[in-house]
Amino acid sequence: MAILEVDSLRLYYSTERGPVRAVDDVSFTIGEGEALGVVGESGCGKTSLASALMRLLPRNLASYSGSVKLDGEELMRLSDEEFRSRVRWKKMAMVFQGAMNSLNPVLRVGFQVAEPLIASGGSGEEAKRTARELLHQVGLPPEVYGRFPNELSGGMKQRAVIAMSLVLSPALLILDEPTSALDVSVQAQVMNLLKRLKRERKISALFITHDIALASDICDRFAVLYSGQIVELGDADDILIHPKHPYTQKLLSSTPRLRSESEPEFIPGVPPDLVNPPSGCRFRPRCPYAFEPCTRDPPIYSLSASQASRCWLHQSPP
């Protein structure tokens, strides 16, 4: 059963040059207890997608439309106040990139974890007990409850932020580059924590990263994002072993491997301008297989029950 259903989601930002098409006609689903990895280069719209789902919209909003259903409820019909009081953090929570920016430096960590429960009408003592239990579940010692953020290491801060996101028991957790600021050993610890929480609490997750190798450690499926659009969607094994879209192939070829005779390849060119993207396929200027049909917008071809790709190479021969 799908816990999140996204259909034709769009988020455009207003600028002097015109609207920035940060999220442009994006559709996907996430099943109960499933982790979907959203991967792609910097600037492809990954964080904007998370902001659109959480309805953390900027002042220069130009367009925000589409369908977002959580547990069958259409969230786009809710007012901002209804979304804030009923959905955000209660049903859908987010771990932001860079834990240091998510913690208030003048408040103790334990209070910041317990605060959402208190704000939701819970008793202070119950909130404290829940916060202490969550800090323990994410692998932090009891004394962290009374410490300030500056007294914690980067990995401890990230664990504290994960505890904050779980305090209201959301059904869906959005993770935006949760390990990007951590060294390799701490990164592995946080990933093991996320895998354990996914297994034990059956949490559905949207895992945003530019590191496919990292995402493969936790994700059941992948959505490959390019220039604000999903260009390939499928099971993790299909995407990693048999990528179909040229961009996905190039992205995987650029990933270093421990055992490989070939060197990592780079993707030629630069990502397109989201104000004036190329006509037709947006990867066309960088694609080694570009041909005449690529000047038109490609449809999404269903290649199997578990894999789809937005590329003219998959059209049936006439």
PDB file of C-alpha atoms in Angstrom:
ATOM      1  CA  MET A   1       0.000   0.000   0.000  1.00  0.00           C
ATOM      2  CA  ALA A   2       1.326   3.438  -0.942  1.00  0.00           C
ATOM      3  CA  ILE A   3       1.667   5.807   1.976  1.00  0.00           C
ATOM      4  CA  LEU A   4       2.695   8.756  -0.229  1.00  0.00           C
ATOM      5  CA  GLU A   5       1.386   9.409  -3.733  1.00  0.00           C
ATOM      6  CA  VAL A   6       2.789  12.375  -5.658  1.00  0.00           C
ATOM      7  CA  ASP A   7       1.349  13.273  -9.055  1.00  0.00           C
ATOM      8  CA  SER A   8       2.425  16.093 -11.419  1.00  0.00           C
ATOM      9  CA  LEU A   9       3.988  18.132  -8.614  1.00  0.00           C
ATOM     10  CA  ARG A  10       5.374  21.524  -9.666  1.00  0.00           C
ATOM     11  CA  LEU A  11       7.260  24.174  -7.713  1.00  0.00           C
ATOM     12  CA  TYR A  12       8.496  27.275  -9.550  1.00  0.00           C
ATOM     13  CA  TYR A  13      10.401  30.201  -8.036  1.00  0.00           C
ATOM     14  CA  SER A  14       9.934  33.755  -9.285  1.00  0.00           C
ATOM     15  CA  THR A  15      13.058  35.660 -10.405  1.00  0.00           C
ATOM     16  CA  GLU A  16      13.784  38.731 -12.514  1.00  0.00           C
ATOM     17  CA  ARG A  17      14.774  36.463 -15.428  1.00  0.00           C
ATOM     18  CA  GLY A  18      11.609  34.393 -15.190  1.00  0.00           C
ATOM     19  CA  PRO A  19      10.329  31.384 -13.214  1.00  0.00           C
ATOM     20  CA  VAL A  20      12.856  28.786 -12.037  1.00  0.00           C
ATOM     21  CA  ARG A  21      11.368  25.345 -12.719  1.00  0.00           C
ATOM     22  CA  ALA A  22      12.856  23.675  -9.658  1.00  0.00           C
ATOM     23  CA  VAL A  23      10.302  20.827  -9.523  1.00  0.00           C
ATOM     24  CA  ASP A  24       8.610  20.211 -12.858  1.00  0.00           C
ATOM     25  CA  ASP A  25       5.911  17.556 -13.267  1.00  0.00           C
ATOM     26  CA  VAL A  26       7.257  15.037 -10.717  1.00  0.00           C
ATOM     27  CA  SER A  27       5.287  11.869  -9.918  1.00  0.00           C
ATOM     28  CA  PHE A  28       6.149   8.898  -7.682  1.00  0.00           C
ATOM     29  CA  THR A  29       4.865   6.768  -4.819  1.00  0.00           C
ATOM     30  CA  ILE A  30       6.377   5.465  -1.576  1.00  0.00           C
ATOM     31  CA  GLY A  31       5.047   2.284  -0.006  1.00  0.00           C
ATOM     32  CA  GLU A  32       4.635   1.591   3.686  1.00  0.00           C
ATOM     33  CA  GLY A  33       8.031   0.851   5.239  1.00  0.00           C
ATOM     34  CA  GLU A  34       9.794   1.641   1.956  1.00  0.00           C
ATOM     35  CA  ALA A  35      12.737   3.990   1.372  1.00  0.00           C
ATOM     36  CA  LEU A  36      12.878   5.885  -1.927  1.00  0.00           C
ATOM     37  CA  GLY A  37      16.227   7.417  -2.838  1.00  0.00           C
ATOM     38  CA  VAL A  38      16.169  10.687  -4.796  1.00  0.00           C
ATOM     39  CA  VAL A  39      19.549  11.121  -6.485  1.00  0.00           C
ATOM     40  CA  GLY A  40      21.076  13.595  -8.904  1.00  0.00           C
ATOM     41  CA  GLU A  41      23.606  16.381  -9.313  1.00  0.00           C
ATOM     42  CA  SER A  42      23.608  19.535  -7.218  1.00  0.00           C
ATOM     43  CA  GLY A  43      20.964  21.971  -8.425  1.00  0.00           C
ATOM     44  CA  CYS A  44      18.664  19.345  -9.945  1.00  0.00           C
ATOM     45  CA  GLY A  45      15.799  20.128  -7.534  1.00  0.00           C
ATOM     46  CA  LYS A  46      16.219  17.523  -4.777  1.00  0.00           C
ATOM     47  CA  THR A  47      15.886  19.927  -1.834  1.00  0.00           C
ATOM     48  CA  SER A  48      13.134  21.863  -3.619  1.00  0.00           C
ATOM     49  CA  LEU A  49      11.197  18.597  -3.897  1.00  0.00           C
ATOM     50  CA  ALA A  50      11.494  18.096  -0.129  1.00  0.00           C
ATOM     51  CA  SER A  51      10.393  21.702   0.485  1.00  0.00           C
ATOM     52  CA  ALA A  52       7.382  21.187  -1.792  1.00  0.00           C
ATOM     53  CA  LEU A  53       6.318  18.072   0.115  1.00  0.00           C
ATOM     54  CA  MET A  54       6.761  19.765   3.503  1.00  0.00           C
ATOM     55  CA  ARG A  55       5.164  22.969   2.149  1.00  0.00           C
ATOM     56  CA  LEU A  56       8.145  25.039   3.270  1.00  0.00           C
ATOM     57  CA  LEU A  57       7.638  27.529   0.479  1.00  0.00           C
ATOM     58  CA  PRO A  58       9.758  30.638  -0.195  1.00  0.00           C
ATOM     59  CA  ARG A  59       8.444  34.175  -0.509  1.00  0.00           C
ATOM     60  CA  ASN A  60       9.315  34.280  -4.198  1.00  0.00           C
ATOM     61  CA  LEU A  61       6.893  31.449  -4.996  1.00  0.00           C
ATOM     62  CA  ALA A  62       5.708  31.577  -8.624  1.00  0.00           C
ATOM     63  CA  SER A  63       3.762  28.321  -8.936  1.00  0.00           C
ATOM     64  CA  TYR A  64       2.889  25.413  -6.650  1.00  0.00           C
ATOM     65  CA  SER A  65       0.527  22.745  -7.961  1.00  0.00           C
ATOM     66  CA  GLY A  66      -0.093  19.033  -8.336  1.00  0.00           C
ATOM     67  CA  SER A  67      -1.321  16.277  -6.065  1.00  0.00           C
ATOM     68  CA  VAL A  68       0.262  15.028  -2.824  1.00  0.00           C
ATOM     69  CA  LYS A  69      -1.638  12.297  -0.997  1.00  0.00           C
ATOM     70  CA  LEU A  70      -0.510  10.997   2.391  1.00  0.00           C
ATOM     71  CA  ASP A  71      -2.382   7.937   3.667  1.00  0.00           C
ATOM     72  CA  GLY A  72      -4.991   8.656   0.992  1.00  0.00           C
ATOM     73  CA  GLU A  73      -5.624  12.264   2.102  1.00  0.00           C
ATOM     74  CA  GLU A  74      -5.097  15.020  -0.475  1.00  0.00           C
ATOM     75  CA  LEU A  75      -2.731  17.451   1.255  1.00  0.00           C
ATOM     76  CA  MET A  76      -2.967  20.139  -1.428  1.00  0.00           C
ATOM     77  CA  ARG A  77      -6.552  20.837  -0.360  1.00  0.00           C
ATOM     78  CA  LEU A  78      -5.496  21.698   3.178  1.00  0.00           C
ATOM     79  CA  SER A  79      -4.986  25.299   4.220  1.00  0.00           C
ATOM     80  CA  ASP A  80      -1.543  26.319   5.446  1.00  0.00           C
ATOM     81  CA  GLU A  81      -2.798  26.286   9.043  1.00  0.00           C
ATOM     82  CA  GLU A  82      -4.368  22.826   8.672  1.00  0.00           C
ATOM     83  CA  PHE A  83      -1.172  21.493   7.101  1.00  0.00           C
ATOM     84  CA  ARG A  84       0.954  22.977   9.896  1.00  0.00           C
ATOM     85  CA  SER A  85      -1.229  21.680  12.729  1.00  0.00           C
ATOM     86  CA  ARG A  86      -2.164  18.253  11.346  1.00  0.00           C
ATOM     87  CA  VAL A  87       0.589  17.113   8.962  1.00  0.00           C
ATOM     88  CA  ARG A  88       3.968  18.800   9.369  1.00  0.00           C
ATOM     89  CA  TRP A  89       6.112  16.914  11.928  1.00  0.00           C
ATOM     90  CA  LYS A  90       3.105  14.803  13.039  1.00  0.00           C
ATOM     91  CA  LYS A  91       2.608  12.746   9.869  1.00  0.00           C
ATOM     92  CA  MET A  92       5.570  13.901   7.782  1.00  0.00           C
ATOM     93  CA  ALA A  93       8.875  15.082   9.269  1.00  0.00           C
ATOM     94  CA  MET A  94      12.182  16.188   7.786  1.00  0.00           C
ATOM     95  CA  VAL A  95      15.831  15.926   8.750  1.00  0.00           C
ATOM     96  CA  PHE A  96      17.508  18.941   7.166  1.00  0.00           C
ATOM     97  CA  GLN A  97      20.956  19.060   5.623  1.00  0.00           C
ATOM     98  CA  GLY A  98      23.475  20.213   8.246  1.00  0.00           C
ATOM     99  CA  ALA A  99      22.379  19.451  11.812  1.00  0.00           C
ATOM    100  CA  MET A 100      24.190  22.515  13.160  1.00  0.00           C
ATOM    101  CA  ASN A 101      21.610  24.736  11.449  1.00  0.00           C
ATOM    102  CA  SER A 102      18.670  22.751  12.850  1.00  0.00           C
ATOM    103  CA  LEU A 103      19.495  23.063  16.556  1.00  0.00           C
ATOM    104  CA  ASN A 104      18.946  26.212  18.599  1.00  0.00           C
ATOM    105  CA  PRO A 105      22.363  26.997  20.139  1.00  0.00           C
ATOM    106  CA  VAL A 106      20.896  28.518  23.338  1.00  0.00           C
ATOM    107  CA  LEU A 107      18.484  25.682  24.224  1.00  0.00           C
ATOM    108  CA  ARG A 108      19.434  22.359  25.738  1.00  0.00           C
ATOM    109  CA  VAL A 109      19.192  19.365  23.412  1.00  0.00           C
ATOM    110  CA  GLY A 110      16.681  17.478  25.539  1.00  0.00           C
ATOM    111  CA  PHE A 111      14.254  20.391  25.580  1.00  0.00           C
ATOM    112  CA  GLN A 112      14.472  20.746  21.791  1.00  0.00           C
ATOM    113  CA  VAL A 113      13.585  17.073  21.356  1.00  0.00           C
ATOM    114  CA  ALA A 114      10.698  17.293  23.849  1.00  0.00           C
ATOM    115  CA  GLU A 115       9.344  20.678  22.693  1.00  0.00           C
ATOM    116  CA  PRO A 116       7.066  19.375  19.869  1.00  0.00           C
ATOM    117  CA  LEU A 117       5.314  17.065  22.342  1.00  0.00           C
ATOM    118  CA  ILE A 118       4.784  19.914  24.801  1.00  0.00           C
ATOM    119  CA  ALA A 119       3.533  22.193  22.004  1.00  0.00           C
ATOM    120  CA  SER A 120       1.072  19.465  20.997  1.00  0.00           C
ATOM    121  CA  GLY A 121      -0.482  19.474  24.475  1.00  0.00           C
ATOM    122  CA  GLY A 122       1.492  16.690  26.144  1.00  0.00           C
ATOM    123  CA  SER A 123       2.591  16.890  29.762  1.00  0.00           C
ATOM    124  CA  GLY A 124       6.104  18.062  30.536  1.00  0.00           C
ATOM    125  CA  GLU A 125       7.081  14.887  32.365  1.00  0.00           C
ATOM    126  CA  GLU A 126       5.761  12.626  29.617  1.00  0.00           C
ATOM    127  CA  ALA A 127       7.591  14.693  26.998  1.00  0.00           C
ATOM    128  CA  LYS A 128      10.835  14.397  28.963  1.00  0.00           C
ATOM    129  CA  ARG A 129      10.488  10.625  29.247  1.00  0.00           C
ATOM    130  CA  THR A 130       9.811  10.297  25.527  1.00  0.00           C
ATOM    131  CA  ALA A 131      12.743  12.562  24.662  1.00  0.00           C
ATOM    132  CA  ARG A 132      15.139  10.593  26.875  1.00  0.00           C
ATOM    133  CA  GLU A 133      13.925   7.321  25.357  1.00  0.00           C
ATOM    134  CA  LEU A 134      14.383   8.635  21.806  1.00  0.00           C
ATOM    135  CA  LEU A 135      17.877   9.919  22.538  1.00  0.00           C
ATOM    136  CA  HIS A 136      18.707   6.460  23.854  1.00  0.00           C
ATOM    137  CA  GLN A 137      17.216   4.824  20.727  1.00  0.00           C
ATOM    138  CA  VAL A 138      19.439   6.907  18.451  1.00  0.00           C
ATOM    139  CA  GLY A 139      22.497   5.874  20.452  1.00  0.00           C
ATOM    140  CA  LEU A 140      23.149   8.966  22.587  1.00  0.00           C
ATOM    141  CA  PRO A 141      24.168   8.757  26.281  1.00  0.00           C
ATOM    142  CA  PRO A 142      21.732  10.072  28.960  1.00  0.00           C
ATOM    143  CA  GLU A 143      23.813  13.175  29.708  1.00  0.00           C
ATOM    144  CA  VAL A 144      23.163  14.550  26.201  1.00  0.00           C
ATOM    145  CA  TYR A 145      19.655  15.508  27.355  1.00  0.00           C
ATOM    146  CA  GLY A 146      21.023  18.378  29.448  1.00  0.00           C
ATOM    147  CA  ARG A 147      23.788  19.516  27.088  1.00  0.00           C
ATOM    148  CA  PHE A 148      23.856  22.420  24.650  1.00  0.00           C
ATOM    149  CA  PRO A 149      24.428  21.761  20.921  1.00  0.00           C
ATOM    150  CA  ASN A 150      27.953  23.198  20.979  1.00  0.00           C
ATOM    151  CA  GLU A 151      28.942  20.446  23.424  1.00  0.00           C
ATOM    152  CA  LEU A 152      28.141  17.710  20.890  1.00  0.00           C
ATOM    153  CA  SER A 153      30.125  16.358  17.958  1.00  0.00           C
ATOM    154  CA  GLY A 154      28.739  16.495  14.422  1.00  0.00           C
ATOM    155  CA  GLY A 155      27.557  12.899  14.537  1.00  0.00           C
ATOM    156  CA  MET A 156      25.856  13.421  17.917  1.00  0.00           C
ATOM    157  CA  LYS A 157      24.059  16.507  16.596  1.00  0.00           C
ATOM    158  CA  GLN A 158      22.792  14.570  13.603  1.00  0.00           C
ATOM    159  CA  ARG A 159      21.495  11.817  15.886  1.00  0.00           C
ATOM    160  CA  ALA A 160      19.761  14.435  18.049  1.00  0.00           C
ATOM    161  CA  VAL A 161      18.078  15.938  14.969  1.00  0.00           C
ATOM    162  CA  ILE A 162      16.883  12.472  13.914  1.00  0.00           C
ATOM    163  CA  ALA A 163      15.411  12.020  17.420  1.00  0.00           C
ATOM    164  CA  MET A 164      13.644  15.393  17.042  1.00  0.00           C
ATOM    165  CA  SER A 165      12.095  14.296  13.758  1.00  0.00           C
ATOM    166  CA  LEU A 166      10.773  11.063  15.311  1.00  0.00           C
ATOM    167  CA  VAL A 167       9.285  12.500  18.502  1.00  0.00           C
ATOM    168  CA  LEU A 168       5.734  12.769  17.083  1.00  0.00           C
ATOM    169  CA  SER A 169       5.960   9.334  15.363  1.00  0.00           C
ATOM    170  CA  PRO A 170       5.502  10.474  11.745  1.00  0.00           C
ATOM    171  CA  ALA A 171       4.610   7.940   9.071  1.00  0.00           C
ATOM    172  CA  LEU A 172       7.023   9.483   6.555  1.00  0.00           C
ATOM    173  CA  LEU A 173      10.543  10.795   7.152  1.00  0.00           C
ATOM    174  CA  ILE A 174      12.279  13.036   4.609  1.00  0.00           C
ATOM    175  CA  LEU A 175      16.073  12.910   4.883  1.00  0.00           C
ATOM    176  CA  ASP A 176      17.893  15.671   2.995  1.00  0.00           C
ATOM    177  CA  GLU A 177      21.597  14.764   2.710  1.00  0.00           C
ATOM    178  CA  PRO A 178      21.602  13.583   6.359  1.00  0.00           C
ATOM    179  CA  THR A 179      25.281  12.550   6.343  1.00  0.00           C
ATOM    180  CA  SER A 180      26.874  15.093   3.985  1.00  0.00           C
ATOM    181  CA  ALA A 181      28.691  17.012   6.749  1.00  0.00           C
ATOM    182  CA  LEU A 182      30.021  13.923   8.532  1.00  0.00           C
ATOM    183  CA  ASP A 183      33.277  12.029   8.166  1.00  0.00           C
ATOM    184  CA  VAL A 184      33.179   8.496   6.767  1.00  0.00           C
ATOM    185  CA  SER A 185      33.190   6.592  10.064  1.00  0.00           C
ATOM    186  CA  VAL A 186      30.403   8.712  11.598  1.00  0.00           C
ATOM    187  CA  GLN A 187      28.509   8.546   8.320  1.00  0.00           C
ATOM    188  CA  ALA A 188      28.478   4.746   8.585  1.00  0.00           C
ATOM    189  CA  GLN A 189      27.178   4.948  12.162  1.00  0.00           C
ATOM    190  CA  VAL A 190      24.313   7.260  11.158  1.00  0.00           C
ATOM    191  CA  MET A 191      23.415   5.037   8.182  1.00  0.00           C
ATOM    192  CA  ASN A 192      23.322   1.977  10.467  1.00  0.00           C
ATOM    193  CA  LEU A 193      21.038   3.938  12.795  1.00  0.00           C
ATOM    194  CA  LEU A 194      18.683   4.855   9.936  1.00  0.00           C
ATOM    195  CA  LYS A 195      18.560   1.240   8.740  1.00  0.00           C
ATOM    196  CA  ARG A 196      17.734   0.063  12.253  1.00  0.00           C
ATOM    197  CA  LEU A 197      14.977   2.675  12.662  1.00  0.00           C
ATOM    198  CA  LYS A 198      13.520   1.730   9.278  1.00  0.00           C
ATOM    199  CA  ARG A 199      13.537  -1.945  10.223  1.00  0.00           C
ATOM    200  CA  GLU A 200      12.220  -1.588  13.776  1.00  0.00           C
ATOM    201  CA  ARG A 201       9.767   1.317  13.402  1.00  0.00           C
ATOM    202  CA  LYS A 202       8.614   0.497   9.829  1.00  0.00           C
ATOM    203  CA  ILE A 203       9.083   4.132   8.825  1.00  0.00           C
ATOM    204  CA  SER A 204       8.711   5.131   5.185  1.00  0.00           C
ATOM    205  CA  ALA A 205      11.485   7.434   3.996  1.00  0.00           C
ATOM    206  CA  LEU A 206      12.454   9.782   1.183  1.00  0.00           C
ATOM    207  CA  PHE A 207      16.264   9.756   1.154  1.00  0.00           C
ATOM    208  CA  ILE A 208      17.762  12.694  -0.762  1.00  0.00           C
ATOM    209  CA  THR A 209      21.426  12.487  -1.739  1.00  0.00           C
ATOM    210  CA  HIS A 210      23.900  12.965  -4.587  1.00  0.00           C
ATOM    211  CA  ASP A 211      25.721   9.793  -3.471  1.00  0.00           C
ATOM    212  CA  ILE A 212      24.152   6.739  -5.117  1.00  0.00           C
ATOM    213  CA  ALA A 213      26.531   4.372  -3.331  1.00  0.00           C
ATOM    214  CA  LEU A 214      25.421   5.730   0.027  1.00  0.00           C
ATOM    215  CA  ALA A 215      21.734   5.592  -0.874  1.00  0.00           C
ATOM    216  CA  SER A 216      22.026   1.981  -2.041  1.00  0.00           C
ATOM    217  CA  ASP A 217      22.715   1.017   1.577  1.00  0.00           C
ATOM    218  CA  ILE A 218      19.172   1.883   2.687  1.00  0.00           C
ATOM    219  CA  CYS A 219      16.925   2.517  -0.332  1.00  0.00           C
ATOM    220  CA  ASP A 220      14.511   0.003  -1.840  1.00  0.00           C
ATOM    221  CA  ARG A 221      13.843   2.119  -4.930  1.00  0.00           C
ATOM    222  CA  PHE A 222      15.440   5.087  -6.721  1.00  0.00           C
ATOM    223  CA  ALA A 223      14.140   8.193  -8.466  1.00  0.00           C
ATOM    224  CA  VAL A 224      16.842   9.827 -10.601  1.00  0.00           C
ATOM    225  CA  LEU A 225      16.242  13.579 -10.806  1.00  0.00           C
ATOM    226  CA  TYR A 226      17.612  15.808 -13.554  1.00  0.00           C
ATOM    227  CA  SER A 227      16.720  19.449 -14.175  1.00  0.00           C
ATOM    228  CA  GLY A 228      13.655  19.259 -11.936  1.00  0.00           C
ATOM    229  CA  GLN A 229      12.274  16.106 -13.587  1.00  0.00           C
ATOM    230  CA  ILE A 230      12.431  12.401 -12.782  1.00  0.00           C
ATOM    231  CA  VAL A 231      14.240  10.732 -15.692  1.00  0.00           C
ATOM    232  CA  GLU A 232      14.316   7.197 -14.278  1.00  0.00           C
ATOM    233  CA  LEU A 233      12.384   5.418 -11.556  1.00  0.00           C
ATOM    234  CA  GLY A 234      12.706   1.846 -10.402  1.00  0.00           C
ATOM    235  CA  ASP A 235      13.820  -0.778  -7.923  1.00  0.00           C
ATOM    236  CA  ALA A 236      17.314  -0.278  -6.525  1.00  0.00           C
ATOM    237  CA  ASP A 237      18.715  -3.427  -8.174  1.00  0.00           C
ATOM    238  CA  ASP A 238      17.311  -2.448 -11.578  1.00  0.00           C
ATOM    239  CA  ILE A 239      18.713   1.074 -11.401  1.00  0.00           C
ATOM    240  CA  LEU A 240      22.129   0.044 -10.081  1.00  0.00           C
ATOM    241  CA  ILE A 241      22.691  -3.001 -12.290  1.00  0.00           C
ATOM    242  CA  HIS A 242      20.676  -2.185 -15.425  1.00  0.00           C
ATOM    243  CA  PRO A 243      20.299   1.616 -15.697  1.00  0.00           C
ATOM    244  CA  LYS A 244      18.277   2.576 -18.759  1.00  0.00           C
ATOM    245  CA  HIS A 245      18.443   6.375 -19.001  1.00  0.00           C
ATOM    246  CA  PRO A 246      21.719   7.826 -20.370  1.00  0.00           C
ATOM    247  CA  TYR A 247      21.948  10.236 -17.433  1.00  0.00           C
ATOM    248  CA  THR A 248      21.631   7.402 -14.909  1.00  0.00           C
ATOM    249  CA  GLN A 249      24.325   5.484 -16.786  1.00  0.00           C
ATOM    250  CA  LYS A 250      26.658   8.486 -16.691  1.00  0.00           C
ATOM    251  CA  LEU A 251      25.888   9.107 -13.019  1.00  0.00           C
ATOM    252  CA  LEU A 252      26.802   5.531 -12.111  1.00  0.00           C
ATOM    253  CA  SER A 253      29.922   5.652 -14.308  1.00  0.00           C
ATOM    254  CA  SER A 254      31.148   8.649 -12.308  1.00  0.00           C
ATOM    255  CA  THR A 255      30.981   6.691  -9.028  1.00  0.00           C
ATOM    256  CA  PRO A 256      34.386   5.296  -7.878  1.00  0.00           C
ATOM    257  CA  ARG A 257      34.480   1.540  -7.265  1.00  0.00           C
ATOM    258  CA  LEU A 258      36.796  -0.504  -5.086  1.00  0.00           C
ATOM    259  CA  ARG A 259      37.239  -3.232  -7.688  1.00  0.00           C
ATOM    260  CA  SER A 260      37.163  -1.954 -11.251  1.00  0.00           C
ATOM    261  CA  GLU A 261      39.654  -1.797 -14.083  1.00  0.00           C
ATOM    262  CA  SER A 262      38.023   1.317 -15.562  1.00  0.00           C
ATOM    263  CA  GLU A 263      38.433   4.801 -14.114  1.00  0.00           C
ATOM    264  CA  PRO A 264      35.423   6.908 -13.094  1.00  0.00           C
ATOM    265  CA  GLU A 265      34.012   8.970 -15.955  1.00  0.00           C
ATOM    266  CA  PHE A 266      32.830  12.556 -15.763  1.00  0.00           C
ATOM    267  CA  ILE A 267      29.563  13.842 -17.197  1.00  0.00           C
ATOM    268  CA  PRO A 268      30.369  16.330 -19.963  1.00  0.00           C
ATOM    269  CA  GLY A 269      28.815  19.784 -19.994  1.00  0.00           C
ATOM    270  CA  VAL A 270      26.929  21.507 -17.192  1.00  0.00           C
ATOM    271  CA  PRO A 271      23.392  21.160 -15.798  1.00  0.00           C
ATOM    272  CA  PRO A 272      20.853  23.274 -17.705  1.00  0.00           C
ATOM    273  CA  ASP A 273      19.521  26.667 -16.669  1.00  0.00           C
ATOM    274  CA  LEU A 274      16.200  25.984 -14.923  1.00  0.00           C
ATOM    275  CA  VAL A 275      14.874  29.358 -16.091  1.00  0.00           C
ATOM    276  CA  ASN A 276      15.455  28.516 -19.764  1.00  0.00           C
ATOM    277  CA  PRO A 277      15.872  24.716 -19.981  1.00  0.00           C
ATOM    278  CA  PRO A 278      16.622  23.133 -23.379  1.00  0.00           C
ATOM    279  CA  SER A 279      13.666  22.266 -25.552  1.00  0.00           C
ATOM    280  CA  GLY A 280      12.742  18.610 -25.668  1.00  0.00           C
ATOM    281  CA  CYS A 281      14.807  16.284 -23.501  1.00  0.00           C
ATOM    282  CA  ARG A 282      16.682  18.368 -20.942  1.00  0.00           C
ATOM    283  CA  PHE A 283      19.664  16.016 -21.000  1.00  0.00           C
ATOM    284  CA  ARG A 284      19.976  16.311 -24.793  1.00  0.00           C
ATOM    285  CA  PRO A 285      22.944  18.787 -24.862  1.00  0.00           C
ATOM    286  CA  ARG A 286      25.006  16.393 -22.714  1.00  0.00           C
ATOM    287  CA  CYS A 287      23.751  13.060 -24.049  1.00  0.00           C
ATOM    288  CA  PRO A 288      25.997  10.902 -26.277  1.00  0.00           C
ATOM    289  CA  TYR A 289      22.923   9.248 -27.832  1.00  0.00           C
ATOM    290  CA  ALA A 290      20.956  12.392 -28.744  1.00  0.00           C
ATOM    291  CA  PHE A 291      19.061  12.164 -32.038  1.00  0.00           C
ATOM    292  CA  GLU A 292      16.206  13.977 -33.808  1.00  0.00           C
ATOM    293  CA  PRO A 293      13.264  12.940 -31.559  1.00  0.00           C
ATOM    294  CA  CYS A 294      15.128  14.370 -28.536  1.00  0.00           C
ATOM    295  CA  THR A 295      14.095  17.869 -29.633  1.00  0.00           C
ATOM    296  CA  ARG A 296      10.607  16.963 -28.353  1.00  0.00           C
ATOM    297  CA  ASP A 297       9.622  16.267 -24.757  1.00  0.00           C
ATOM    298  CA  PRO A 298      10.043  12.520 -24.144  1.00  0.00           C
ATOM    299  CA  PRO A 299       7.284  10.539 -22.428  1.00  0.00           C
ATOM    300  CA  ILE A 300       7.955   8.217 -19.519  1.00  0.00           C
ATOM    301  CA  TYR A 301       8.233   4.680 -20.870  1.00  0.00           C
ATOM    302  CA  SER A 302       7.312   1.788 -18.584  1.00  0.00           C
ATOM    303  CA  LEU A 303      10.072  -0.742 -19.240  1.00  0.00           C
ATOM    304  CA  SER A 304       8.909  -3.330 -16.710  1.00  0.00           C
ATOM    305  CA  ALA A 305       6.679  -3.641 -13.685  1.00  0.00           C
ATOM    306  CA  SER A 306       9.414  -2.037 -11.590  1.00  0.00           C
ATOM    307  CA  GLN A 307      11.298   0.367 -13.900  1.00  0.00           C
ATOM    308  CA  ALA A 308      10.462   3.401 -16.047  1.00  0.00           C
ATOM    309  CA  SER A 309      12.596   5.859 -18.012  1.00  0.00           C
ATOM    310  CA  ARG A 310      11.983   9.257 -19.668  1.00  0.00           C
ATOM    311  CA  CYS A 311      13.934   8.725 -22.907  1.00  0.00           C
ATOM    312  CA  TRP A 312      13.157   8.467 -26.627  1.00  0.00           C
ATOM    313  CA  LEU A 313      15.625   5.564 -26.923  1.00  0.00           C
ATOM    314  CA  HIS A 314      12.906   3.297 -25.510  1.00  0.00           C
ATOM    315  CA  GLN A 315      10.324   4.029 -28.217  1.00  0.00           C
ATOM    316  CA  SER A 316       9.199   1.062 -30.261  1.00  0.00           C
ATOM    317  CA  PRO A 317      10.613   0.961 -33.795  1.00  0.00           C
ATOM    318  CA  PRO A 318       8.099   2.007 -36.480  1.00  0.00           C
TER     319      PRO A 318
END
